[in-house]
PDB file of C-alpha atoms in Angstrom:
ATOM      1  CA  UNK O   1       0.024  -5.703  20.919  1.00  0.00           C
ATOM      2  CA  UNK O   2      -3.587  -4.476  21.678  1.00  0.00           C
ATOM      3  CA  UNK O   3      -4.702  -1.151  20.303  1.00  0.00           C
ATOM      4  CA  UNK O   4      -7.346  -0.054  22.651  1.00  0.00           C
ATOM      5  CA  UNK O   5     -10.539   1.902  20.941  1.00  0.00           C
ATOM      6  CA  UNK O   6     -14.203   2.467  21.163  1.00  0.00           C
ATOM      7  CA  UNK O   7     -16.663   1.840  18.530  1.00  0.00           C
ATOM      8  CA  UNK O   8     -20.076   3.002  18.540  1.00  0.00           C
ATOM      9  CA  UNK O   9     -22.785   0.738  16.432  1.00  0.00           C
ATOM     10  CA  UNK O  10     -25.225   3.600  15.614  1.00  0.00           C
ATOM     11  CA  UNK O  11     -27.730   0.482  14.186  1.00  0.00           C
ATOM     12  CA  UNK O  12     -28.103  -0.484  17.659  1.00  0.00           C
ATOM     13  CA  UNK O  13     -28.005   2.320  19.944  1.00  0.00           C
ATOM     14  CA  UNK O  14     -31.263   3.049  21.630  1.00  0.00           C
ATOM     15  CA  UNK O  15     -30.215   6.593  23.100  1.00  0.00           C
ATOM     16  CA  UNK O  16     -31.106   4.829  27.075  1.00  0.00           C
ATOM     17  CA  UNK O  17     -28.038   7.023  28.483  1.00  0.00           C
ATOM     18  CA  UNK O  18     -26.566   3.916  29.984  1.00  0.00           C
ATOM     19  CA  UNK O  19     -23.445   4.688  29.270  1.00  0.00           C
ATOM     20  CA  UNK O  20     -23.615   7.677  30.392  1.00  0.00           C
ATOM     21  CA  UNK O  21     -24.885   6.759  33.458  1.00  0.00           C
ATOM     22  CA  UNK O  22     -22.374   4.253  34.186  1.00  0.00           C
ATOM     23  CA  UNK O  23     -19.244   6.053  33.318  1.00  0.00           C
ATOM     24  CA  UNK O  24     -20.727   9.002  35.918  1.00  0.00           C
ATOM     25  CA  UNK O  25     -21.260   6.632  38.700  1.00  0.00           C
ATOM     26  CA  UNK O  26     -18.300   4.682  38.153  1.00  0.00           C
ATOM     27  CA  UNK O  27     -15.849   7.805  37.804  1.00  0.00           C
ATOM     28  CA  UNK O  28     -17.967   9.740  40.399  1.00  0.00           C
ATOM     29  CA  UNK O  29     -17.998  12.512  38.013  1.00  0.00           C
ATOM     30  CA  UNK O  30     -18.780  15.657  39.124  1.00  0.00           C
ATOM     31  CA  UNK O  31     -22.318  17.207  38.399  1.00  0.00           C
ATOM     32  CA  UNK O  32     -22.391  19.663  35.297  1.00  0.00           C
ATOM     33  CA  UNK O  33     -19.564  17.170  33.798  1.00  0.00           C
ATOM     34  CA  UNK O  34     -20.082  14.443  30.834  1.00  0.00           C
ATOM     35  CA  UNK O  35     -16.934  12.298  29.937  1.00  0.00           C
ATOM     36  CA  UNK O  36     -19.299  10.304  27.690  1.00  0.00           C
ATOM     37  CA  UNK O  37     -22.808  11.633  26.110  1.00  0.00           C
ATOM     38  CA  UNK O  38     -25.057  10.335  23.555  1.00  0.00           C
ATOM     39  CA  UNK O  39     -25.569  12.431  20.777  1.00  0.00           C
ATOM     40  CA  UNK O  40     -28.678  12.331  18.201  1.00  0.00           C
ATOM     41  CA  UNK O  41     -28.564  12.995  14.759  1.00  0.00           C
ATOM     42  CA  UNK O  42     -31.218  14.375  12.883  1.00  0.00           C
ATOM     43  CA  UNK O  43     -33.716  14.199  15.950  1.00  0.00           C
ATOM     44  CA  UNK O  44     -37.218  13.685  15.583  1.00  0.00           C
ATOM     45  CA  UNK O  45     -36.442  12.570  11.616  1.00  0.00           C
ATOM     46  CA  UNK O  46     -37.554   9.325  10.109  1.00  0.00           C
ATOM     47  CA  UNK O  47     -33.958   7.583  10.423  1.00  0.00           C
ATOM     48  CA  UNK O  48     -32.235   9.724  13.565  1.00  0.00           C
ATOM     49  CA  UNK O  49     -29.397   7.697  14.692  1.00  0.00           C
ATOM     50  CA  UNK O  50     -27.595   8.071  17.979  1.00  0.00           C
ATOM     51  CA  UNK O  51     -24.309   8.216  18.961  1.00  0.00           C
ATOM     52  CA  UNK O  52     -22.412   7.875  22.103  1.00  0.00           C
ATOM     53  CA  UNK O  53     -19.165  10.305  22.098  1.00  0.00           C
ATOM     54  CA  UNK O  54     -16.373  10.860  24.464  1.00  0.00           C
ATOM     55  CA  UNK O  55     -12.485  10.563  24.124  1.00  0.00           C
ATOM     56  CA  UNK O  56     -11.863   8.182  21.625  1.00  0.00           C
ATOM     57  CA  UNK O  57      -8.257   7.988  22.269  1.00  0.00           C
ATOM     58  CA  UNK O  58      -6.459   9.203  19.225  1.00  0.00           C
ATOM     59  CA  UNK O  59      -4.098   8.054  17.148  1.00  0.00           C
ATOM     60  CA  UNK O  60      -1.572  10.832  17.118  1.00  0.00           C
ATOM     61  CA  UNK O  61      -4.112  12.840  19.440  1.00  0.00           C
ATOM     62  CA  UNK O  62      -4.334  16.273  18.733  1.00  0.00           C
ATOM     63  CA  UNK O  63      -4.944  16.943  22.526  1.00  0.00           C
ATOM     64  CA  UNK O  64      -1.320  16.398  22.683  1.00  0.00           C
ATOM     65  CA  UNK O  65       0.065  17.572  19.896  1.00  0.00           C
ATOM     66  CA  UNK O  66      -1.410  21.379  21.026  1.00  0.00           C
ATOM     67  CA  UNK O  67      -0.931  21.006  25.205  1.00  0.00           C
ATOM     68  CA  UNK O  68       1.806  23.936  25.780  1.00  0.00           C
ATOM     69  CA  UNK O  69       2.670  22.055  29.145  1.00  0.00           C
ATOM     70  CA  UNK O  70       2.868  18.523  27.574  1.00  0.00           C
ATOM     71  CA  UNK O  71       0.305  16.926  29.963  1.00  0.00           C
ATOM     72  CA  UNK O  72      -0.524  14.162  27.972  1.00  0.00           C
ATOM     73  CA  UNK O  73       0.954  10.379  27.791  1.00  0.00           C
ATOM     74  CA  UNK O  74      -0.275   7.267  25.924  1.00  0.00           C
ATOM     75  CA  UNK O  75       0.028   3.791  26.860  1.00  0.00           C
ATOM     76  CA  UNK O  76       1.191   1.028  25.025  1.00  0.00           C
ATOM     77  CA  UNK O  77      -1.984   0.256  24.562  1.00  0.00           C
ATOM     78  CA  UNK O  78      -3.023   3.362  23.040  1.00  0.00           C
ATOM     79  CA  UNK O  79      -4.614   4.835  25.771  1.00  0.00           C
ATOM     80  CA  UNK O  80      -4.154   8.564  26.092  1.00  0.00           C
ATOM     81  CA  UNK O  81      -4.135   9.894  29.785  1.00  0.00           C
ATOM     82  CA  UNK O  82      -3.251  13.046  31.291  1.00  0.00           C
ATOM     83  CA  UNK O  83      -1.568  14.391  34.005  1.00  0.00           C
ATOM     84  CA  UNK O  84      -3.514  17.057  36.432  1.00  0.00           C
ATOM     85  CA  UNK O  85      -0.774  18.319  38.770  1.00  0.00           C
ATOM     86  CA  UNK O  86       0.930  19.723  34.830  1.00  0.00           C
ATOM     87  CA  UNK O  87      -2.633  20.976  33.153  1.00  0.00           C
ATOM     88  CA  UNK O  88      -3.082  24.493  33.009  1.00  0.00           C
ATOM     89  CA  UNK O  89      -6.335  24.088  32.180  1.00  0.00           C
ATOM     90  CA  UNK O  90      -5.807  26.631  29.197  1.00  0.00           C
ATOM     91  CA  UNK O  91      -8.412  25.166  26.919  1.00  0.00           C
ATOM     92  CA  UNK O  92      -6.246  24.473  23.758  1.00  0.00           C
ATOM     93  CA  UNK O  93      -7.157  20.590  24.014  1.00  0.00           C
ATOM     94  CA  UNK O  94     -10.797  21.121  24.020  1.00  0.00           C
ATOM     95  CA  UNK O  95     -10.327  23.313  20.399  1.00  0.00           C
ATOM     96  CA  UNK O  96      -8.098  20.566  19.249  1.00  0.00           C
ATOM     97  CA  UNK O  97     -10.512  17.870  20.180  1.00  0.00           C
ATOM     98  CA  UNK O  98     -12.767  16.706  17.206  1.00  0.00           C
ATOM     99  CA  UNK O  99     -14.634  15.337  19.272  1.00  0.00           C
ATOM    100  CA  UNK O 100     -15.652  17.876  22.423  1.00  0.00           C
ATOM    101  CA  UNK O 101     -13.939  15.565  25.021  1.00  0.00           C
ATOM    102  CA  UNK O 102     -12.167  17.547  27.235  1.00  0.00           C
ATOM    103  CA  UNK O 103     -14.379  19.250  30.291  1.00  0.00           C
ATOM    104  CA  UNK O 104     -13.028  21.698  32.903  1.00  0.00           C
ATOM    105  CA  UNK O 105     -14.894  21.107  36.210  1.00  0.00           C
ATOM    106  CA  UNK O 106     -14.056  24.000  38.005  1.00  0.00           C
ATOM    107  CA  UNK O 107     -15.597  26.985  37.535  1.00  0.00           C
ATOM    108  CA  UNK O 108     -13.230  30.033  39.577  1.00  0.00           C
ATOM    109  CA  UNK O 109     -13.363  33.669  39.409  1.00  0.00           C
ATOM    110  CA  UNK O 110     -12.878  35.785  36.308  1.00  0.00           C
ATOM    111  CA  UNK O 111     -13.326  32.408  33.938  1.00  0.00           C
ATOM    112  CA  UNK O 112     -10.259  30.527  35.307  1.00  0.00           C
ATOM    113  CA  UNK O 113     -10.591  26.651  33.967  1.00  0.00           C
ATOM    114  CA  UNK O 114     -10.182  24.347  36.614  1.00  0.00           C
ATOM    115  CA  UNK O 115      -7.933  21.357  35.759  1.00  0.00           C
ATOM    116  CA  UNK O 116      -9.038  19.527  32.329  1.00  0.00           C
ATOM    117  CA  UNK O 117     -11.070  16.073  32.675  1.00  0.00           C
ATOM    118  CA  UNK O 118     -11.653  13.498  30.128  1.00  0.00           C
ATOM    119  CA  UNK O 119     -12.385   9.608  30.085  1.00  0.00           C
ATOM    120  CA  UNK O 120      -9.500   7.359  30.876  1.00  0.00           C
ATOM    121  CA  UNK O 121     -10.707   4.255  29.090  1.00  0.00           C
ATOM    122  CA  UNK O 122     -11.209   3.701  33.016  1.00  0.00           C
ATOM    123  CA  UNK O 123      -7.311   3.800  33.303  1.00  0.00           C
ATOM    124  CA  UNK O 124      -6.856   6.446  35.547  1.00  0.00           C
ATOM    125  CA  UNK O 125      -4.205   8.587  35.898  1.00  0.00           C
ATOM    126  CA  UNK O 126      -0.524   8.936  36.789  1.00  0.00           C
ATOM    127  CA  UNK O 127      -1.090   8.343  40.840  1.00  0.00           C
ATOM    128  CA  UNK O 128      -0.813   5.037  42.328  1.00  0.00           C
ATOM    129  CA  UNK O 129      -3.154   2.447  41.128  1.00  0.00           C
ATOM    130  CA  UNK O 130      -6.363   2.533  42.736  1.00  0.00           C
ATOM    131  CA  UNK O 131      -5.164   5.148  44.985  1.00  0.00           C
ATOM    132  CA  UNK O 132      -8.037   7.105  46.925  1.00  0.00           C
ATOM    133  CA  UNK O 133      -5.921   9.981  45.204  1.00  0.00           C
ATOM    134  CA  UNK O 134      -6.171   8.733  42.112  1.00  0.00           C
ATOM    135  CA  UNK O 135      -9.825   8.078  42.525  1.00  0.00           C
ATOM    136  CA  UNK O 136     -10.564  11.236  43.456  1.00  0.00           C
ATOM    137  CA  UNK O 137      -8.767  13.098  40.440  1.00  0.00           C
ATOM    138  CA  UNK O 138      -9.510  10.880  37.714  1.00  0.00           C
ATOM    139  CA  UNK O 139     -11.921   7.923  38.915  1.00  0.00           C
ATOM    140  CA  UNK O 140     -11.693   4.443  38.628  1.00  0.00           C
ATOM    141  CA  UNK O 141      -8.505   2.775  37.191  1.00  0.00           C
ATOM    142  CA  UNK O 142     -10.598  -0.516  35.676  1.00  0.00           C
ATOM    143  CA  UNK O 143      -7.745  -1.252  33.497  1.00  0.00           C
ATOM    144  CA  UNK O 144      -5.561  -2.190  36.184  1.00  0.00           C
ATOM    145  CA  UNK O 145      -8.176  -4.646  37.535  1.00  0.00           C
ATOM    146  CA  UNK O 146      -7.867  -6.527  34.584  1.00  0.00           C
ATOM    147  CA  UNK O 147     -11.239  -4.918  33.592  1.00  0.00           C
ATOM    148  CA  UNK O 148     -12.546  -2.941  30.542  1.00  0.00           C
ATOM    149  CA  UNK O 149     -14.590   0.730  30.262  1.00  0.00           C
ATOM    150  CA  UNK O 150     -17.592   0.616  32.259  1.00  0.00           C
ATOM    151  CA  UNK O 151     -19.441   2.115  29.503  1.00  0.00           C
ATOM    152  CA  UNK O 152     -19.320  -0.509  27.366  1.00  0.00           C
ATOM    153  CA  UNK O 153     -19.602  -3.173  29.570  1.00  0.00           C
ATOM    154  CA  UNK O 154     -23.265  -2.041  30.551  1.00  0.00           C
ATOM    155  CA  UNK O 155     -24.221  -1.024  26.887  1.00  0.00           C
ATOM    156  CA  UNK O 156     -27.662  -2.884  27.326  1.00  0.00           C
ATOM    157  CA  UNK O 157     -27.891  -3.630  23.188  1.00  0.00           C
ATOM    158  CA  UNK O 158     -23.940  -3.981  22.489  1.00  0.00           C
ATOM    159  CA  UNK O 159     -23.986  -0.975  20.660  1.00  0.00           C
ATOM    160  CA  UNK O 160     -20.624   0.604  22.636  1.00  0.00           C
ATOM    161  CA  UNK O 161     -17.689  -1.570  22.147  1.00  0.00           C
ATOM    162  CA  UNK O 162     -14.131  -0.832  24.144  1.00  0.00           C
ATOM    163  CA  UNK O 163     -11.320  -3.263  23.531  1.00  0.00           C
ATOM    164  CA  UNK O 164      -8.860  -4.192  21.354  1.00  0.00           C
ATOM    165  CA  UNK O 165      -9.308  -2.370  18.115  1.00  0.00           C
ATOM    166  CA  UNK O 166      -8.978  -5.673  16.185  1.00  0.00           C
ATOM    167  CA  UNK O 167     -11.269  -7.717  18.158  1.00  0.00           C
ATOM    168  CA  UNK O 168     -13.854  -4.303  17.818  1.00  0.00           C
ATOM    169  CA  UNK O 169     -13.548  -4.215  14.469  1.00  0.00           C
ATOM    170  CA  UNK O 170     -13.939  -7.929  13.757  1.00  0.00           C
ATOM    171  CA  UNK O 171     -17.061  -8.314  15.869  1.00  0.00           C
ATOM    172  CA  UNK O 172     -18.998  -4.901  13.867  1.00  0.00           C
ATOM    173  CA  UNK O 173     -17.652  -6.438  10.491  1.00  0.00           C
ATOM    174  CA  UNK O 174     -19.689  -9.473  11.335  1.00  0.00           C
ATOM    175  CA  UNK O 175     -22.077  -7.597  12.296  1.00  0.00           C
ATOM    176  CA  UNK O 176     -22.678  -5.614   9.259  1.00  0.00           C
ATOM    177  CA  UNK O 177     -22.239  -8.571   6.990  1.00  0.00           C
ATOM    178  CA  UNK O 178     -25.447 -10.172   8.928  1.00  0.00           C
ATOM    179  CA  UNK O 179     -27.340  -7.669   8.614  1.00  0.00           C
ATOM    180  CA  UNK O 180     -26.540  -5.901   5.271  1.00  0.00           C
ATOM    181  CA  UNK O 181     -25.968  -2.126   4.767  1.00  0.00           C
ATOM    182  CA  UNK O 182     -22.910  -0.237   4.950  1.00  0.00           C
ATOM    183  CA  UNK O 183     -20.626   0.149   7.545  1.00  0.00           C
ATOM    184  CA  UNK O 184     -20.166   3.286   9.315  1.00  0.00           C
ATOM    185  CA  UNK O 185     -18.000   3.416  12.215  1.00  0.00           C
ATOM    186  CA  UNK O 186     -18.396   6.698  13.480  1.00  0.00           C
ATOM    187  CA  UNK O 187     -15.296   8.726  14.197  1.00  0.00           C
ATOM    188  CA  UNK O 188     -12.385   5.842  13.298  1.00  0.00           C
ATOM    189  CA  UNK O 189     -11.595   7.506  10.411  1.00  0.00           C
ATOM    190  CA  UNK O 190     -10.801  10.969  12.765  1.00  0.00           C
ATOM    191  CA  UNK O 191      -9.749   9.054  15.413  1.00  0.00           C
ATOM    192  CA  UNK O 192      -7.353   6.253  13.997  1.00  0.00           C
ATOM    193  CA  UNK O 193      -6.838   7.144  10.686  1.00  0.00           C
ATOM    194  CA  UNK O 194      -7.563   5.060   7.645  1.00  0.00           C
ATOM    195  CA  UNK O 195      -4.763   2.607   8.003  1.00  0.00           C
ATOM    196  CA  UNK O 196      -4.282   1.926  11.936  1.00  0.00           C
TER     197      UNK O 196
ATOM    198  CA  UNK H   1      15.791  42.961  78.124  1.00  0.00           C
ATOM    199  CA  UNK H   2      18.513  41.485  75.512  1.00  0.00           C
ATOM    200  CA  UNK H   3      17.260  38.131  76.324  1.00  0.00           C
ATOM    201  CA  UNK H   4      13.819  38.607  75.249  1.00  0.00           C
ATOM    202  CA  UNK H   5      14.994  40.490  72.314  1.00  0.00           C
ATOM    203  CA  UNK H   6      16.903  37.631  71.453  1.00  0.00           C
ATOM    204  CA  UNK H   7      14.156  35.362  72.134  1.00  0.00           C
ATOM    205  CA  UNK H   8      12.181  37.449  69.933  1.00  0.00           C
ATOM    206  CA  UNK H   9      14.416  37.244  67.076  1.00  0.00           C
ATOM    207  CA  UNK H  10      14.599  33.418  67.768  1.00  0.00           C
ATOM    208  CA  UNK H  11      11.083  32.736  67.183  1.00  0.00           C
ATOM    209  CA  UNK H  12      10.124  35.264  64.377  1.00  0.00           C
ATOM    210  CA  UNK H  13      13.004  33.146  62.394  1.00  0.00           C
ATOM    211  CA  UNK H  14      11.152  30.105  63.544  1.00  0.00           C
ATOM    212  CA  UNK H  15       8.195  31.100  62.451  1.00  0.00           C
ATOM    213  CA  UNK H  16       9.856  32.633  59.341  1.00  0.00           C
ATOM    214  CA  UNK H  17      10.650  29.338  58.305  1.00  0.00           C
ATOM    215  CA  UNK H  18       7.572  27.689  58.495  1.00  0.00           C
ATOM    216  CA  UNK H  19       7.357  29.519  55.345  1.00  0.00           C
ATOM    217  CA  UNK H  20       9.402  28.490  53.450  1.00  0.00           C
ATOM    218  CA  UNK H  21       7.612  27.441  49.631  1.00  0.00           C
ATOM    219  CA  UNK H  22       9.859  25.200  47.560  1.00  0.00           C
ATOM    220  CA  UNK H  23      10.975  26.812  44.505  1.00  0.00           C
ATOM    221  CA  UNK H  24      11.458  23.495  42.002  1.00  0.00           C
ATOM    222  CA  UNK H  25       9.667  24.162  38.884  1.00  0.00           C
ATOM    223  CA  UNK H  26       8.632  21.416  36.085  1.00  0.00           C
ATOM    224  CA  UNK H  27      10.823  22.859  32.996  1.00  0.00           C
ATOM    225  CA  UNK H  28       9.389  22.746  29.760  1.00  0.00           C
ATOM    226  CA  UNK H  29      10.584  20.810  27.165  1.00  0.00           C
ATOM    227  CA  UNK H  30       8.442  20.559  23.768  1.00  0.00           C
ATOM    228  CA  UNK H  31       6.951  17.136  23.305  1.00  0.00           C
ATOM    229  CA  UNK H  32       8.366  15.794  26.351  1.00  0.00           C
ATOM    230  CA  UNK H  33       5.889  14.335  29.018  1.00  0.00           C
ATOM    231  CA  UNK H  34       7.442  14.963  32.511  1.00  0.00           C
ATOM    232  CA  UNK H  35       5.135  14.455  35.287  1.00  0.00           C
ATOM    233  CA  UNK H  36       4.531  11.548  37.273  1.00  0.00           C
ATOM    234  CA  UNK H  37       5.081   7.664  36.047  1.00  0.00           C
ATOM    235  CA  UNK H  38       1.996   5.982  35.695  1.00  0.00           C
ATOM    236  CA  UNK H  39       2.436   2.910  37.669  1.00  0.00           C
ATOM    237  CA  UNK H  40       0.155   1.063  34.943  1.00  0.00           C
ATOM    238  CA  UNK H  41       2.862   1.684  32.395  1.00  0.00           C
ATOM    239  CA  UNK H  42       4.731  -1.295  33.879  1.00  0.00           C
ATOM    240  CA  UNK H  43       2.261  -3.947  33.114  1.00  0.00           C
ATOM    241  CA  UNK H  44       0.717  -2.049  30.153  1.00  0.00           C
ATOM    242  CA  UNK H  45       1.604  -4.579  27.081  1.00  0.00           C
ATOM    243  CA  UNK H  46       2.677  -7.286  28.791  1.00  0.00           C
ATOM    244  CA  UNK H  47       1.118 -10.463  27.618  1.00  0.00           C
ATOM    245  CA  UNK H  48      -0.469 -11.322  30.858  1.00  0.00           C
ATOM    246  CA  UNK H  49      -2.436  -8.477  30.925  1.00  0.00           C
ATOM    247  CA  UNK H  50      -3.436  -8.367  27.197  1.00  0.00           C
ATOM    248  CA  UNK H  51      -4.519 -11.681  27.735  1.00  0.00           C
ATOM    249  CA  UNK H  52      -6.595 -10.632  30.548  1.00  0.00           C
ATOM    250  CA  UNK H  53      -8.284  -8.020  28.415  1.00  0.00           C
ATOM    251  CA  UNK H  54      -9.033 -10.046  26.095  1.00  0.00           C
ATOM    252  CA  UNK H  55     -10.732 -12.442  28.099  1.00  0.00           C
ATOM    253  CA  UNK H  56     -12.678  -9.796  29.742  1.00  0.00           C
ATOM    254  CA  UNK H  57     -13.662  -8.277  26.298  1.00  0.00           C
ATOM    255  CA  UNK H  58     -15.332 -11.824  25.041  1.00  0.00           C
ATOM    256  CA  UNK H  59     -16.901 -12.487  28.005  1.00  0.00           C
ATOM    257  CA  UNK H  60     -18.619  -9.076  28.091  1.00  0.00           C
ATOM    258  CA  UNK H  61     -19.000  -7.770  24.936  1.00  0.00           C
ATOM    259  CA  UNK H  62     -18.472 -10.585  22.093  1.00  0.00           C
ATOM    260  CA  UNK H  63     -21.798 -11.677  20.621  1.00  0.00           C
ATOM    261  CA  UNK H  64     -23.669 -14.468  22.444  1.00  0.00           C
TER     262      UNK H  64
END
C-alpha cells in the first residue's frame, strides 16, 4: 500500500515559483489564493534555502482532528481531502495547520470565511471524478487520471517530489549519500511522524 | 365572485409551494465523516492503480 507524501529537497530548490505556478493554473485557483508557495529562509544570507510548502497531507492531520463539522476524509492512500458542501469555513483548520495550508477564498461581509481550500494532491474532491463540478470547487482530480501532483511533475531541478512516501524517501536518501551532508527533509517529522 | 376567490386561494397555495425549502440537516456525529462518497475511494489502493502511480512517479520524477 502506497503512502502518498511530498518532499521538498531544499539543496536543490532554486525559488523559480514553478510550482507554484503550475498548481495555480492547473487548479485554476482563484487570485489572492496559494495552495502551494515557496518559502525562503534566511533571505538575502550566505546559505538561504528555499522551501516549497502547502498541505503535506498528515499523518493523523490535525485539520481533522479540530474540524467541528468533520469535513475531512483520507484516502487509502493517505491523501487528506475535504468536503465543501460540510465546511463552515470557521478557521479552526488553518490554527491547527503547522503548516499554513488551509486558505478561505471568499471574502463576505462582516469577515465571514468563504468555504476552506487546500491542495488535493490533485485528487479532488468528493464530486464525481472530473466533474465540471468538481473542477470548479476543488480543481483538477490528476489522481484519477492515473497521474501525480502537477507541482512536482514540473519541478524544473527535482527538488519537489509527490509519490509514494517510500519511493520519495529512497530517491532523497540516494541523493544525500551522493552528495554528502545531512539530510533534512523538511516537515516529515511534523507531517508523518518519526516512524511512518 | 366565490370563484375568483377560490381561484385566488388556488394559486397563492401554488405559489406557496414553490417555496417550499427542504428541512434535512447533516447531523453531527464526532469523528464521523458524512458527506458525499468520493468516487476515487473505489479504486484508491487497488493494485492497478498503485501500479499506475508508480509508473507515473519513475517516469517523471526518478533520477535520470
Amino acid at each position: 500500500m502506497a503512502r502518498m507524501k511530498f518532499l521538498c529537497d531544499a539543496e536543490r530548490c532554486i525559488e523559480c515559483n514553478g510550482c507554484v505556478t503550475a498548481c495555480k493554473n492547473e487548479n485554476e485557483v482563484p487570485w489572492g489564493i496559494n495552495r502551494r508557495r515557496v518559502v525562503t529562509l534566511d533571505d538575502g544570507l550566505p546559505g538561504e534555502k528555499s522551501i516549497s510548502v502547502a498541505c503535506m497531507h498528515c499523518t493523523d492531520a490535525p485539520c481533522a482532528a479540530v474540524c467541528p463539522v468533520d469535513c475531512f476524509y483520507t484516502t487509502e492512500d493517505g491523501v487528506v481531502l475535504h468536503d465543501k458542501d460540510l465546511c463552515i469555513g470557521c478557521g479552526y483548520c488553518f490554527y491547527a495547520c503547522p503548516f499554513g495550508a488551509p486558505q478561505y477564498p471568499q471574502k463576505e461581509a462582516f469577515g465571514v470565511r468563504g468555504k476552506m481550500d487546500k491542495c488535493t494532491f490533485c485528487g479532488g474532491g468528493p464530486e464525481p471524478d472530473n466533474s465540471a463540478i468538481e473542477k470548479k470547487m476543488y480543481g483538477a482530480n490528476r489522481l484519477a487520471q492515473g497521474k501525480l501532483p502537477l507541482c512536482a511533475e514540473m519541478c524544473a531541478t527535482k527538488a519537489l517530489l509527490a509519490g509514494d512516501g517510500d519511493m520519495v524517501a529512497d530517491i532523497y536518501r540516494e541523493r544525500v549519500l551522493k552528495r554528502g551532508g545531512r539530510p533534512n527533509s523538511w516537515g516529515w517529522e511534523t507531517a508523518y511522524r518519526k516512524n511512518v | 365572485m366565490r370563484v375568483r376567490t377560490i381561484a385566488t386561494v388556488m394559486l397563492a397555495a401554488l405559489l406557496l409551494s414553490g417555496c417550499y425549502e427542504t428541512t434535512d440537516v447533516v447531523i453531527h456525529e464526532p469523528g464521523i465523516y458524512k458527506g458525499a462518497k468520493d468516487p476515487l475511494l473505489a479504486v484508491d489502493g487497488t493494485a492497478g492503480f498503485e501500479e499506475k502511480l508508480s509508473e507515473r512517479f519513475m517516469e517523471g520524477q526518478a533520477p535520470r
